Short mmCIF file of C-alpha atoms and ligand atoms in Angstrom, two decimals:
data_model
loop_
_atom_site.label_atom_id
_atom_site.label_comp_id
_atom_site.label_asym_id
_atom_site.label_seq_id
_atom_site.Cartn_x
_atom_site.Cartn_y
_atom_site.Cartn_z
CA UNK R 672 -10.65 32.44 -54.91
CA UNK R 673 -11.78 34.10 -51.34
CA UNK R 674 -8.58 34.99 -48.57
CA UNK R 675 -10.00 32.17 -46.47
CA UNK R 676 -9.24 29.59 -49.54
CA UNK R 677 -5.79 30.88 -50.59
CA UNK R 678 -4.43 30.45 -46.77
CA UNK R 679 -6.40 27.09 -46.34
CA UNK R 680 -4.20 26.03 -49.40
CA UNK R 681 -1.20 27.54 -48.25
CA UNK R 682 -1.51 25.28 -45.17
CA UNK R 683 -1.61 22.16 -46.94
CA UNK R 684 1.53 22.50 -49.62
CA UNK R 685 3.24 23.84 -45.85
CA UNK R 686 2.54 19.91 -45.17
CA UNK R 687 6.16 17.92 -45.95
CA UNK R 688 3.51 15.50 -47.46
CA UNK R 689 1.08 18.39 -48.92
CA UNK R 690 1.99 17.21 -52.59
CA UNK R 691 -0.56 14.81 -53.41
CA UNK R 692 -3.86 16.07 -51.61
CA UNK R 693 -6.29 18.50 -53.05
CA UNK R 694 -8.04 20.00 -49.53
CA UNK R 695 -6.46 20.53 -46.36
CA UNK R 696 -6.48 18.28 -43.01
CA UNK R 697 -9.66 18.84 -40.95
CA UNK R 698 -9.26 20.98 -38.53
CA UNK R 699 -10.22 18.60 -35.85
CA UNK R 700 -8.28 15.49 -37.17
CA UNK R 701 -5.20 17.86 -37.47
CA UNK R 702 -5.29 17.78 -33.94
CA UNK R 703 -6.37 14.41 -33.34
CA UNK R 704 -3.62 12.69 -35.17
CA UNK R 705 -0.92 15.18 -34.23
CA UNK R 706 1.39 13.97 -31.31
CA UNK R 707 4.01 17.07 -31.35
CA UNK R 708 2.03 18.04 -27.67
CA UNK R 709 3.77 14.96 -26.44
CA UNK R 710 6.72 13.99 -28.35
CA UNK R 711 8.39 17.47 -28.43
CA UNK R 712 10.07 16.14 -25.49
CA UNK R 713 12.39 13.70 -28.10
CA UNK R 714 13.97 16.87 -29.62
CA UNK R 715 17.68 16.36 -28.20
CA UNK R 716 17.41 12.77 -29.58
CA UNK R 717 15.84 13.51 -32.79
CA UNK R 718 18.68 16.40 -33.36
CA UNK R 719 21.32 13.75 -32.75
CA UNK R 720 20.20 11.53 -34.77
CA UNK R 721 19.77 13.84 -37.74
CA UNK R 722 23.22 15.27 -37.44
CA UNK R 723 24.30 11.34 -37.47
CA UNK R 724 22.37 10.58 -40.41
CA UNK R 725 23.44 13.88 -42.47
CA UNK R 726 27.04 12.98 -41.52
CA UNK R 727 26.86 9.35 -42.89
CA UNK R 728 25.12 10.86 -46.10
CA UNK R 729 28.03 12.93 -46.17
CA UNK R 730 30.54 10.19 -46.17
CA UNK R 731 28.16 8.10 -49.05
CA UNK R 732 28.12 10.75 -51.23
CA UNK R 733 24.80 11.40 -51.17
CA UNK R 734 25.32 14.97 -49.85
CA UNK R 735 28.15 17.25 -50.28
CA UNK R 736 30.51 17.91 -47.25
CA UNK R 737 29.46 21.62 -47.44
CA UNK R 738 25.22 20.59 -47.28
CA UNK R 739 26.35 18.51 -44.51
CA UNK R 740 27.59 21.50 -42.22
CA UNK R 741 25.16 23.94 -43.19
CA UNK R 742 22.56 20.90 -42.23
CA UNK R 743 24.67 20.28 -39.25
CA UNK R 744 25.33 23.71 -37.92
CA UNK R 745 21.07 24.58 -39.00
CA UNK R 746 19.73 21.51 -36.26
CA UNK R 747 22.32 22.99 -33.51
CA UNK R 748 20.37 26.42 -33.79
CA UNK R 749 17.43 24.75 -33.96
CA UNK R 750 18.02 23.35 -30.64
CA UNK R 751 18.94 26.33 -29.42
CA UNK R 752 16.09 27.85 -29.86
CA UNK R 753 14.28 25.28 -28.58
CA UNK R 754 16.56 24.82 -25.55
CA UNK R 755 16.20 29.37 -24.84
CA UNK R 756 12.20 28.96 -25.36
CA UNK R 757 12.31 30.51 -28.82
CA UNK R 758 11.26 27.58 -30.65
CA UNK R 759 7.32 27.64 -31.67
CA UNK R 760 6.01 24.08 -31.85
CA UNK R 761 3.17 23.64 -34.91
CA UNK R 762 0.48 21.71 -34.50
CA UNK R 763 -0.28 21.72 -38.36
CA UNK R 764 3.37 20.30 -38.47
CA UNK R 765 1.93 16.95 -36.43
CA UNK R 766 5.43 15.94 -34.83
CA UNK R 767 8.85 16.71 -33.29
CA UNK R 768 10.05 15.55 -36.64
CA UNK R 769 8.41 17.40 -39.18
CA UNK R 770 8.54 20.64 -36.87
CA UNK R 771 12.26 20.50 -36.52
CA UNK R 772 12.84 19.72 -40.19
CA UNK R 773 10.76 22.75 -41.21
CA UNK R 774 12.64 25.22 -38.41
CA UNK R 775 15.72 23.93 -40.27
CA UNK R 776 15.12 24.69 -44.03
CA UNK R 777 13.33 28.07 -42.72
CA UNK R 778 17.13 28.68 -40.79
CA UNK R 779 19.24 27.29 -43.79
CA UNK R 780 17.47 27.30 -47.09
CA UNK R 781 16.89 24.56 -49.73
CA UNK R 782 19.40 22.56 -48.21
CA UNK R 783 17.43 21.70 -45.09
CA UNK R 784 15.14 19.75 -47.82
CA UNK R 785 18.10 17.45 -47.99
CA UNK R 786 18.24 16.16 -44.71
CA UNK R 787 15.53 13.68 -45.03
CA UNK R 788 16.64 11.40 -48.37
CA UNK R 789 17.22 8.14 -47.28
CA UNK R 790 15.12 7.89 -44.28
CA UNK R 791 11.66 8.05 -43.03
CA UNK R 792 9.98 9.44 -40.07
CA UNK R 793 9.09 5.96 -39.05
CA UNK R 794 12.47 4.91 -39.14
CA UNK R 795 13.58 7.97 -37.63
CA UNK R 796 10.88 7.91 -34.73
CA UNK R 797 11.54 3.81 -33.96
CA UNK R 798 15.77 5.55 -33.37
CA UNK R 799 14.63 8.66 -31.53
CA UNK R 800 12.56 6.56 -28.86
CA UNK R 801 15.17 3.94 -28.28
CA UNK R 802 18.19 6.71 -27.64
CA UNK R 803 15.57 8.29 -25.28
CA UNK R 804 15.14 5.44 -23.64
CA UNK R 805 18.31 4.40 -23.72
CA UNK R 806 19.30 7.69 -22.24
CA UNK R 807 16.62 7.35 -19.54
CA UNK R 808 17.57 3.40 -18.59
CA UNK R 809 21.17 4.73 -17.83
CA UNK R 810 20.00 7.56 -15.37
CA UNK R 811 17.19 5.00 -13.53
CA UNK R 812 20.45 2.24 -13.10
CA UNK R 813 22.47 5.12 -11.19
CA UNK R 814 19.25 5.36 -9.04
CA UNK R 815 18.68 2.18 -8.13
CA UNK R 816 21.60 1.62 -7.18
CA UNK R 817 21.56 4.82 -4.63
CA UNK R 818 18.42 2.65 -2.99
CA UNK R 819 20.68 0.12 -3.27
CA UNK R 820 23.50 1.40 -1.51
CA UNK R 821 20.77 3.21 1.36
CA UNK R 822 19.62 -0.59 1.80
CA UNK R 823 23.08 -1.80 2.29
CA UNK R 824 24.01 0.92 5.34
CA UNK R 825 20.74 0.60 6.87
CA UNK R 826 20.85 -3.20 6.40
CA UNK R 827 24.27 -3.32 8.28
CA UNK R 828 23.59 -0.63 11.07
CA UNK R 829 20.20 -2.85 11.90
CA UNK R 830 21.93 -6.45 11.57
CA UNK R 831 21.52 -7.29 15.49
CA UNK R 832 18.03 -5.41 15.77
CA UNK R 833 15.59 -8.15 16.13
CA UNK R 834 12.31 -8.32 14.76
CA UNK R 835 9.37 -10.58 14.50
CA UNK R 836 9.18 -12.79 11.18
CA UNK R 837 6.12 -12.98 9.59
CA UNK R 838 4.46 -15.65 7.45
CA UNK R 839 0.39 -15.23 7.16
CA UNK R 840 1.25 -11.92 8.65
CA UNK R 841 1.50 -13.77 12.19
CA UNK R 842 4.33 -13.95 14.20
CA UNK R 843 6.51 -16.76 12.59
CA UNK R 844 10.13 -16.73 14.09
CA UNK R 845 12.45 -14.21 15.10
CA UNK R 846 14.48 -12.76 12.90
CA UNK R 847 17.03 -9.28 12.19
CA UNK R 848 16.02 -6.37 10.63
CA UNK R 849 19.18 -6.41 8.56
CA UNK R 850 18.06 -9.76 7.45
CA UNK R 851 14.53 -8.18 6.49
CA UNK R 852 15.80 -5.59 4.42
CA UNK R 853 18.47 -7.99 2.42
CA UNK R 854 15.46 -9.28 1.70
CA UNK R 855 14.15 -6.23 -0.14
CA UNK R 856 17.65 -5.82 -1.25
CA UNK R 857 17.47 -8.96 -3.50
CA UNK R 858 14.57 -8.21 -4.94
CA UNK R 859 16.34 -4.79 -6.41
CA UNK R 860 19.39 -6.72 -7.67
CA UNK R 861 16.77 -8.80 -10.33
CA UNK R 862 15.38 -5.47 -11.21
CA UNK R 863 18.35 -3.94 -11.82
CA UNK R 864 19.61 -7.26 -13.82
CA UNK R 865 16.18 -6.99 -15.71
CA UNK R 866 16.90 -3.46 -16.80
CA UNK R 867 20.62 -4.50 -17.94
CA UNK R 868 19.41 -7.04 -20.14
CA UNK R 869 16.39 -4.59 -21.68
CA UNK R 870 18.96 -2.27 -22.39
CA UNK R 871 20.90 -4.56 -24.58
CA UNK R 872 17.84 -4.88 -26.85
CA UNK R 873 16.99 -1.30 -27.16
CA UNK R 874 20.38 -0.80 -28.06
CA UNK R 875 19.81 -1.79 -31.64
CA UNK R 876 19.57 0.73 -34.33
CA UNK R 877 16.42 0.75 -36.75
CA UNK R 878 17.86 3.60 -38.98
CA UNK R 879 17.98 2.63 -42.47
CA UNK R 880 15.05 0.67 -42.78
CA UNK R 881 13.04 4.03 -43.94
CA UNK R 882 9.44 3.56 -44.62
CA UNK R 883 9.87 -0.24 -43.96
CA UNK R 884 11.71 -1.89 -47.07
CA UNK R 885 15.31 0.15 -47.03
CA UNK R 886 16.16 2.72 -49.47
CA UNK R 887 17.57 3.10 -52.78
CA UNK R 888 20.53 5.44 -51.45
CA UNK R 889 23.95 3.56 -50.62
CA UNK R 890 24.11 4.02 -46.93
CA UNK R 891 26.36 3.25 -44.74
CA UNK R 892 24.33 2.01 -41.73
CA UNK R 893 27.08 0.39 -39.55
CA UNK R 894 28.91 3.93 -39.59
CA UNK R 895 25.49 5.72 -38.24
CA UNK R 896 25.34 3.11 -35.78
CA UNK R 897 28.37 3.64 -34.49
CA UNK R 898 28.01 7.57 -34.64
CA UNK R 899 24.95 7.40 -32.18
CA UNK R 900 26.59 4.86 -29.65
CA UNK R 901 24.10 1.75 -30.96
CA UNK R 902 25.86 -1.75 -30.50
CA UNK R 903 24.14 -2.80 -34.21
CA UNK R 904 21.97 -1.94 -36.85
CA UNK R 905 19.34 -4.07 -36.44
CA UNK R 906 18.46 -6.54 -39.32
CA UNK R 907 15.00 -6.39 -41.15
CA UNK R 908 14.11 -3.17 -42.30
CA UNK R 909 10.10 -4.62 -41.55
CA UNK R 910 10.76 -5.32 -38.21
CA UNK R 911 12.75 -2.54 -37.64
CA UNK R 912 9.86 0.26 -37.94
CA UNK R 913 7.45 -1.75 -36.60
CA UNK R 914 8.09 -3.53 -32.98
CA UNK R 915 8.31 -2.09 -29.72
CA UNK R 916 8.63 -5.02 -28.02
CA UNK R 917 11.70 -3.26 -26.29
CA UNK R 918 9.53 -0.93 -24.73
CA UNK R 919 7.41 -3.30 -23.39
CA UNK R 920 10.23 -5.00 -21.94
CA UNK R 921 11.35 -1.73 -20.16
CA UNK R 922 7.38 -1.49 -19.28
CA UNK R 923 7.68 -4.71 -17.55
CA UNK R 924 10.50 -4.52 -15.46
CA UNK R 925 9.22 -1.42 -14.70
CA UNK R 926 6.42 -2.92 -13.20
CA UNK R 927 8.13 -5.79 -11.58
CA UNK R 928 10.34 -3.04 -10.26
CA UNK R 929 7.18 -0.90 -8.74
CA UNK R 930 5.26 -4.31 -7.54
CA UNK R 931 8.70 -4.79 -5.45
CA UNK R 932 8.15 -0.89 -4.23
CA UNK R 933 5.01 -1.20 -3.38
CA UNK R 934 5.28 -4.60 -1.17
CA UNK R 935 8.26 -2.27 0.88
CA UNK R 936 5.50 0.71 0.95
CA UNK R 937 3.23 -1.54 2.39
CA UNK R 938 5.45 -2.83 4.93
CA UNK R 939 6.11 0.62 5.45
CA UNK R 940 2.94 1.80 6.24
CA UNK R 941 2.22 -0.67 8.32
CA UNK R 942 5.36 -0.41 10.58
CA UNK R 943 4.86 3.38 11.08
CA UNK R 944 1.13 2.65 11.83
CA UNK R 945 0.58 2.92 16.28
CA UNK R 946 -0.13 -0.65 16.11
CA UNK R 947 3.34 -1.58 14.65
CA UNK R 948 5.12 1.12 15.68
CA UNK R 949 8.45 -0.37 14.66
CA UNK R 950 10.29 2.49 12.64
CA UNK R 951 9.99 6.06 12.42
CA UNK R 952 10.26 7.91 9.29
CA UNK R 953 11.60 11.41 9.29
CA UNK R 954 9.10 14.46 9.24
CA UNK R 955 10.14 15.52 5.71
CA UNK R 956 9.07 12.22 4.02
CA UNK R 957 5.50 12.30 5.69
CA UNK R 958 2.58 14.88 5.83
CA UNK R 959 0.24 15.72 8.12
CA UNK R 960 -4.40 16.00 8.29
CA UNK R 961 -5.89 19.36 8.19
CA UNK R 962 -8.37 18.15 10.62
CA UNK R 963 -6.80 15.73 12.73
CA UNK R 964 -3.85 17.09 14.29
CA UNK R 965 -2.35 13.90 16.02
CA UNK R 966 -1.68 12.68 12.25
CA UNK R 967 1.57 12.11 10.67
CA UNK R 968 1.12 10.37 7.64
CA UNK R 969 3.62 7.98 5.96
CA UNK R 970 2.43 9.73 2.11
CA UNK R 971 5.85 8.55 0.45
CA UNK R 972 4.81 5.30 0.61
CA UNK R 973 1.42 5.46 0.23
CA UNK R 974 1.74 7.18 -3.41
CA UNK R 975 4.34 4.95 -3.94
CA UNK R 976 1.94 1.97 -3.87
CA UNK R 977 -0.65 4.00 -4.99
CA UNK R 978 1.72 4.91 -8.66
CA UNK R 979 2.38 0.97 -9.26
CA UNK R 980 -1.29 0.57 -10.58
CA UNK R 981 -0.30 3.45 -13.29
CA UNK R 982 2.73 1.44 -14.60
CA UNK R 983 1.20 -1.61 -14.25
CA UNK R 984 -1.35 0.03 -16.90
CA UNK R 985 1.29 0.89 -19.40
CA UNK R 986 2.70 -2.42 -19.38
CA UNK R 987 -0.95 -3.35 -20.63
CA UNK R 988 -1.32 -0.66 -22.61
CA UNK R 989 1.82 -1.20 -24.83
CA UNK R 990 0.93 -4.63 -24.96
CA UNK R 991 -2.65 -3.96 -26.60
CA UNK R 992 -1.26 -1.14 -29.01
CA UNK R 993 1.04 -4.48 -30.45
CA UNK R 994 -1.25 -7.42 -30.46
CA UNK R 995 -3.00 -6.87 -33.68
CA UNK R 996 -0.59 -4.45 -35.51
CA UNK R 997 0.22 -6.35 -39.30
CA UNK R 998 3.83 -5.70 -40.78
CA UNK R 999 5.13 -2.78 -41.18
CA UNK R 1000 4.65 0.94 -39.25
CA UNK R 1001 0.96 1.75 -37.99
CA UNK R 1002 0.04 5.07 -36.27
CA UNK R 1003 -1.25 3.12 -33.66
CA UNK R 1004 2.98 3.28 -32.72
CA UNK R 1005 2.22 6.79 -32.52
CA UNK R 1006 0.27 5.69 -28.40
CA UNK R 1007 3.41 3.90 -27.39
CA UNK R 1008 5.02 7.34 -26.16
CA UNK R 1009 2.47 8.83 -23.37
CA UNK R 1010 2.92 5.52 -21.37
CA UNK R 1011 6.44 4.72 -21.79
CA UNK R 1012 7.27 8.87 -20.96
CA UNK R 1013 4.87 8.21 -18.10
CA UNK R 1014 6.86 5.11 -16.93
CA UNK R 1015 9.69 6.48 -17.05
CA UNK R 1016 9.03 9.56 -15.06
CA UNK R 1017 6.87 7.87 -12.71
CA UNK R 1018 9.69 5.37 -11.50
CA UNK R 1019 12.32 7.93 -11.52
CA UNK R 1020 10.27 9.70 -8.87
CA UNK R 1021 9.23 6.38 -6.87
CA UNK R 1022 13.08 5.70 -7.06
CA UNK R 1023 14.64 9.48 -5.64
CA UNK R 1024 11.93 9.61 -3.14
CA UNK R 1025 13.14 5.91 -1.91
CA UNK R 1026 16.55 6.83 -2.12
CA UNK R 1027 16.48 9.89 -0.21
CA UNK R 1028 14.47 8.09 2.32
CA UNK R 1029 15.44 4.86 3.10
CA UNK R 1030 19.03 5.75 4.88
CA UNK R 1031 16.74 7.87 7.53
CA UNK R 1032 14.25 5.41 8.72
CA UNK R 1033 14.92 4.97 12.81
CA UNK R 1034 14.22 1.57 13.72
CA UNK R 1035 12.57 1.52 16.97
CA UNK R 1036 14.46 -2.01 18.23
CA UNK R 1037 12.91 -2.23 22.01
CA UNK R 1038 9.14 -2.32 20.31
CA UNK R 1039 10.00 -4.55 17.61
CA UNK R 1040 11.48 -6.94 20.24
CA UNK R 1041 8.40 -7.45 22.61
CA UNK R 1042 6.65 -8.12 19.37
CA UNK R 1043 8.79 -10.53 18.63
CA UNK R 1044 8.08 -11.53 22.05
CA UNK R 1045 5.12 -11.54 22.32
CA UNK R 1046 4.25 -14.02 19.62
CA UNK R 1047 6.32 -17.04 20.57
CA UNK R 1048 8.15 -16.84 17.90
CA UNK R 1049 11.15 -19.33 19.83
CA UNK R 1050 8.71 -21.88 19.90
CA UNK R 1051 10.43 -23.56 16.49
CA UNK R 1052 13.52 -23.48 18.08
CA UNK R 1053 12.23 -25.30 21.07
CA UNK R 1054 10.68 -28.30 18.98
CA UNK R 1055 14.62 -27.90 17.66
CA UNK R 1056 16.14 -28.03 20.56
CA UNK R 1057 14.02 -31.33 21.67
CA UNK R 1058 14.61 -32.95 18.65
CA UNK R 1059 18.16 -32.62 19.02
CA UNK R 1060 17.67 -34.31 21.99
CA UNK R 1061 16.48 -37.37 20.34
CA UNK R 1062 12.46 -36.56 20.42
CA UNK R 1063 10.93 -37.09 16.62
CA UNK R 1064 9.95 -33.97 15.32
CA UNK R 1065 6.09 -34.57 15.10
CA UNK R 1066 5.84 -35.71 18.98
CA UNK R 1067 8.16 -32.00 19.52
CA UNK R 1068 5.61 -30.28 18.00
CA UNK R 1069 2.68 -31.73 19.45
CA UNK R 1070 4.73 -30.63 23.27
CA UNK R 1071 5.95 -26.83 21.85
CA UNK R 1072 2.31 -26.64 21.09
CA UNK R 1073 0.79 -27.84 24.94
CA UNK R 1074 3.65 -25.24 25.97
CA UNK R 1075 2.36 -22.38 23.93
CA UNK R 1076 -1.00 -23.01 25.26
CA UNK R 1077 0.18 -23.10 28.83
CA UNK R 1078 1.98 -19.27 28.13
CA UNK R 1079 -1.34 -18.07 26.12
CA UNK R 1080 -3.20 -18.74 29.01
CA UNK R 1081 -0.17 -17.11 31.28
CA UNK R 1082 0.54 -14.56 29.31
CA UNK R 1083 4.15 -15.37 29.84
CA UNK R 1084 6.24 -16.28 26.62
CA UNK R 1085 8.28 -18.93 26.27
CA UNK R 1086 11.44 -17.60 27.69
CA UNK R 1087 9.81 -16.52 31.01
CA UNK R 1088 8.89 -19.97 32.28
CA UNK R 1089 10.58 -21.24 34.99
CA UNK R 1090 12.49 -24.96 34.10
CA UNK R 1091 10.19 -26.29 36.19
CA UNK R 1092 7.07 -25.28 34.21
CA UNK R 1093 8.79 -26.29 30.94
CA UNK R 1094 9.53 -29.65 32.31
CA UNK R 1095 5.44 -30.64 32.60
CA UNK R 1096 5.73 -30.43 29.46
CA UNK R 1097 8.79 -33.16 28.34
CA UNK R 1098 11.53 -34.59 30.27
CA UNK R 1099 14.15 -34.02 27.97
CA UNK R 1100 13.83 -30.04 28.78
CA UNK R 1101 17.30 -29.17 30.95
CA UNK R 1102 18.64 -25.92 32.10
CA UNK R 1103 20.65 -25.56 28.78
CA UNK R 1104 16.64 -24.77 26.71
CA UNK R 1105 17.17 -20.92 28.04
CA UNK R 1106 20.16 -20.70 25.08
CA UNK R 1107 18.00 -21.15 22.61
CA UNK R 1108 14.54 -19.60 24.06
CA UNK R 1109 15.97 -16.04 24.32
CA UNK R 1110 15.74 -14.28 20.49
CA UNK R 1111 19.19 -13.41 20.59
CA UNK R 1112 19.70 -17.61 20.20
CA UNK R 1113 17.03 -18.01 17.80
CA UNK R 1114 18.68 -15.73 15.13
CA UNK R 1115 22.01 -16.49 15.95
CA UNK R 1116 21.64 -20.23 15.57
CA UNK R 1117 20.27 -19.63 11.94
CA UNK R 1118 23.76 -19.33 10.96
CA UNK R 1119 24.30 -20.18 7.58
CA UNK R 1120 24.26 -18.56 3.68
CA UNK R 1121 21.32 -16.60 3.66
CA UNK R 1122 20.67 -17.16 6.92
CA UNK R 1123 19.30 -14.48 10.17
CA UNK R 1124 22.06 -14.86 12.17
CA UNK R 1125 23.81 -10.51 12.60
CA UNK R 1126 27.27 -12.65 10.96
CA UNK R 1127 25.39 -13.43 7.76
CA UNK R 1128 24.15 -9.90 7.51
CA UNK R 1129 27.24 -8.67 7.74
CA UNK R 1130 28.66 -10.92 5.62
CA UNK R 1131 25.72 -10.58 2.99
CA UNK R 1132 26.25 -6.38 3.25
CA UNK R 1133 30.08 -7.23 2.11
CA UNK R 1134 29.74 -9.20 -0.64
CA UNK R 1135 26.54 -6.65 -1.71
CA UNK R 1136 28.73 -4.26 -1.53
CA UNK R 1137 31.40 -5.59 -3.87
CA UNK R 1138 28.30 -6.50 -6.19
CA UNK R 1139 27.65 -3.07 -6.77
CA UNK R 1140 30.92 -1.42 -7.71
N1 LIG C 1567 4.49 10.81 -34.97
C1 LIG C 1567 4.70 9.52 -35.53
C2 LIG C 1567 4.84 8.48 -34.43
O1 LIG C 1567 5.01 8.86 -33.33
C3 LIG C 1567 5.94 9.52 -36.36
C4 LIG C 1567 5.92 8.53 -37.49
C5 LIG C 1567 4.86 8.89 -38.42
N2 LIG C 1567 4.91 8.15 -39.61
C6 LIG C 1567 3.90 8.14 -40.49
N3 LIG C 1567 4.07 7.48 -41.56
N4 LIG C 1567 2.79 8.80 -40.28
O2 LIG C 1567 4.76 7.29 -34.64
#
């Protein structure tokens, strides 16, 4: 036998699963199907959930007390060495899983063989990925709700600025800037309801169900459960190493969550663009052009947008890998963990940068009001106001309408006209129509749950507030 043989053989018994082939992996496909370049990054959760598992074998019977502490004490060195850079990851070892098993029985012996009876790596990946996630869900909650709370303040220190409405992205009706951003607000409390309820589904343990039928040892799986924090051990062993459904699910509201993000970033942009020009966003959160040196450019926002088309791809992608998948564990599972790491880090970032920013925009109130302004945005609350003086609605709108025209061709708004100018227009105008002309009227008269009016902002900001305790 030449050198080049023995070691070629010596590689494949090193496989955990060497026993039954007679030539080793490709070199290629050793790569190809290896995913420790990418799921290294589940070693604190695959530790964890070894040491559970070794401690409920433990309590079974099916290791001794002393294997269990050797086993115990072995995984804490190995993640040691992993955590001080000493820890060498194999790609002939394919996974987090198999790599960490071997550094153990290379730190402890024989009895690091052990560790493994009873489970499988598919079991033991499905567990890993949902206390990652898990893990990860917990630390995006805290951050919403610091956007959350930035919303809240900047809501209430903006809830008499007024601001033009827009439907059609034309001047609709008046309304606060407070009121705008409650608006936004909302739209974070359903994400943040969304991720609540995902996180009761990932919190379901899949350990036990080994390859996919259950083992032959006498576990205990309600005590490993409980060890590692799940609220159950989840109940078909087929199931159990196969779905990912709950990762989708975390996929989607991320991408419900990033569609909200980018309809603020693109409210954003436009608001910080010359022709808005209603809010200024502090130097740190924007960049400038290496040619053009007027530029200040609102990037934040921009990549924000820009990273909702990546997570809206994962969502997709997670949902292809599980279309066609039969009963039980495929290696196609093996693809679910570049987008969901990718999601994950992608709306943690989207999420800081929001956070950080959001409490420093300036409103700039005097341009946002001759907007408002300037697109007669009173005029529903002059076909209001003549209704209430007994004109039907339809004929009101038909004279709002002549008067518009009239202040198009003046360029006067609404407000500016003299009584006398209003009164060409309908009889029923009286001195009293100035009330409700000036903006200040308009939002204040919209004075009801959910309404514009600064009083509902305020009171909206309170009972937020109390909401997010
Ligand atoms: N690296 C694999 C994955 O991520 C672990 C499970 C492998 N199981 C198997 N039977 N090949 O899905």
């Amino acid at each position: 036998m030449t050198d080049q043989k023995k070691s070629d053989q010596t590689t494949t018994s090193e496989k955990p699963w060497g026993g039954r082939f007679s030539e080793p992996t490709d070199a290629f496909v050793e790569r190809f199907t290896a995913s420790v370049g990418f799921d290294q990054r589940l070693y604190h959760h695959d530790i964890t959930g070894s040491i559970a598992h070794a401690t409920m074998l433990a309590k079974v019977g099916v290791l001794t007390d002393d294997e269990r502490d050797q086993i115990i004490d072995g995984l804490k060195g190995v993640k040691e060495d992993i955590e001080a850079g000493r820890f060498e990851w194999s790609v002939s070892l394919e996974d987090v899983h198999m790599n960490i098993e071997a550094r153990l029985t290379d730190r402890i012996g024989i009895t690091g063989k052990k560790l493994h009876t009873g489970r499988s790596r598919n079991d033991q990946v499905a567990t890993d990925i949902r206390l990652y996630l898990r893990d990860e869900i917990d630390v995006i909650a805290e951050e919403l709700k610091r956007l959350q709370s930035g919303l809240l303040d900047l809501a209430e220190r903006e809830a008499d600025t007024i601001m033009p409405g827009f439907t059609h992205l034309q001047t609709a009706q008046p309304v606060t800037f407070g009121h705008h951003l409650l608006a936004w607000y909302e739209m974070l409390v359903r994400d943040a309801d969304r991720l609540q309820d995902c996180r009761k589904r990932v919190n379901v343990m899949p350990l036990g169900a080994a390859a996919l039928a259950g083992t032959t040892y006498p576990i205990d799986r309600n005590l490993t459960a409980q060890l590692l924090g799940f609220e159950r051990a989840s109940e078909n062993s087929l199931d159990s190493v196969s779905d990912r459904d709950f990762a989708i699910e975390f996929c989607s509201f991320a991408a419900l969550l990033m569609t909200h993000m980018s309809r603020f970033s693109e409210e954003l942009v436009l608001w910080t663009s010359a022709q808005f020009d209603f809010i200024d966003l502090p130097d740190r959160f924007c960049t400038g052009s290496s040619i053009m040196p007027q530029k200040k450019n609102p990037d934040v926002p921009e990549l924000v947008r820009g990273k909702t088309g990546r997570v809206n791809g994962h969502l997709i992608s997670l949902l292809t890998l599980m279309k066609s998948q039969p009963l039980a564990y495929n290696k196609d599972n093996q693809e679910d963990k570049e987008p969901l790491f990718d999601t994950v880090d992608t709306i943690k970032g989207c999420l800081k940068a929001y956070a950080d920013m959001i409490p420093a925009i300036r409103a700039k109130a005097d341009n946002m009001r001759v907007a408002a302004k300037r697109g007669f945005s009173t005029a529903t609350d002059l076909a209001d106001y003549l209704v209430k003086k007994g004109v039907p609605f339809r004929d009101a709108h038909e004279i709002v309408g002549k008067s518009v025209a009239f202040g198009v061709a003046e360029s006067r708004d609404l407000s500016e006209m003299t009584l006398a100018e209003l009164q060409q227009f309908s009889d029923v105008i009286a001195d009293d129509v100035f009330d409700v002309l000036t903006l200040e009227g308009s939002v204040q008269a919209r004075d009801h749950l959910g309404g514009t009016a600064p009083a509902q902002v305020r009171a909206a900001v309170a009972r937020a507030r109390a909401a997010l305790k």
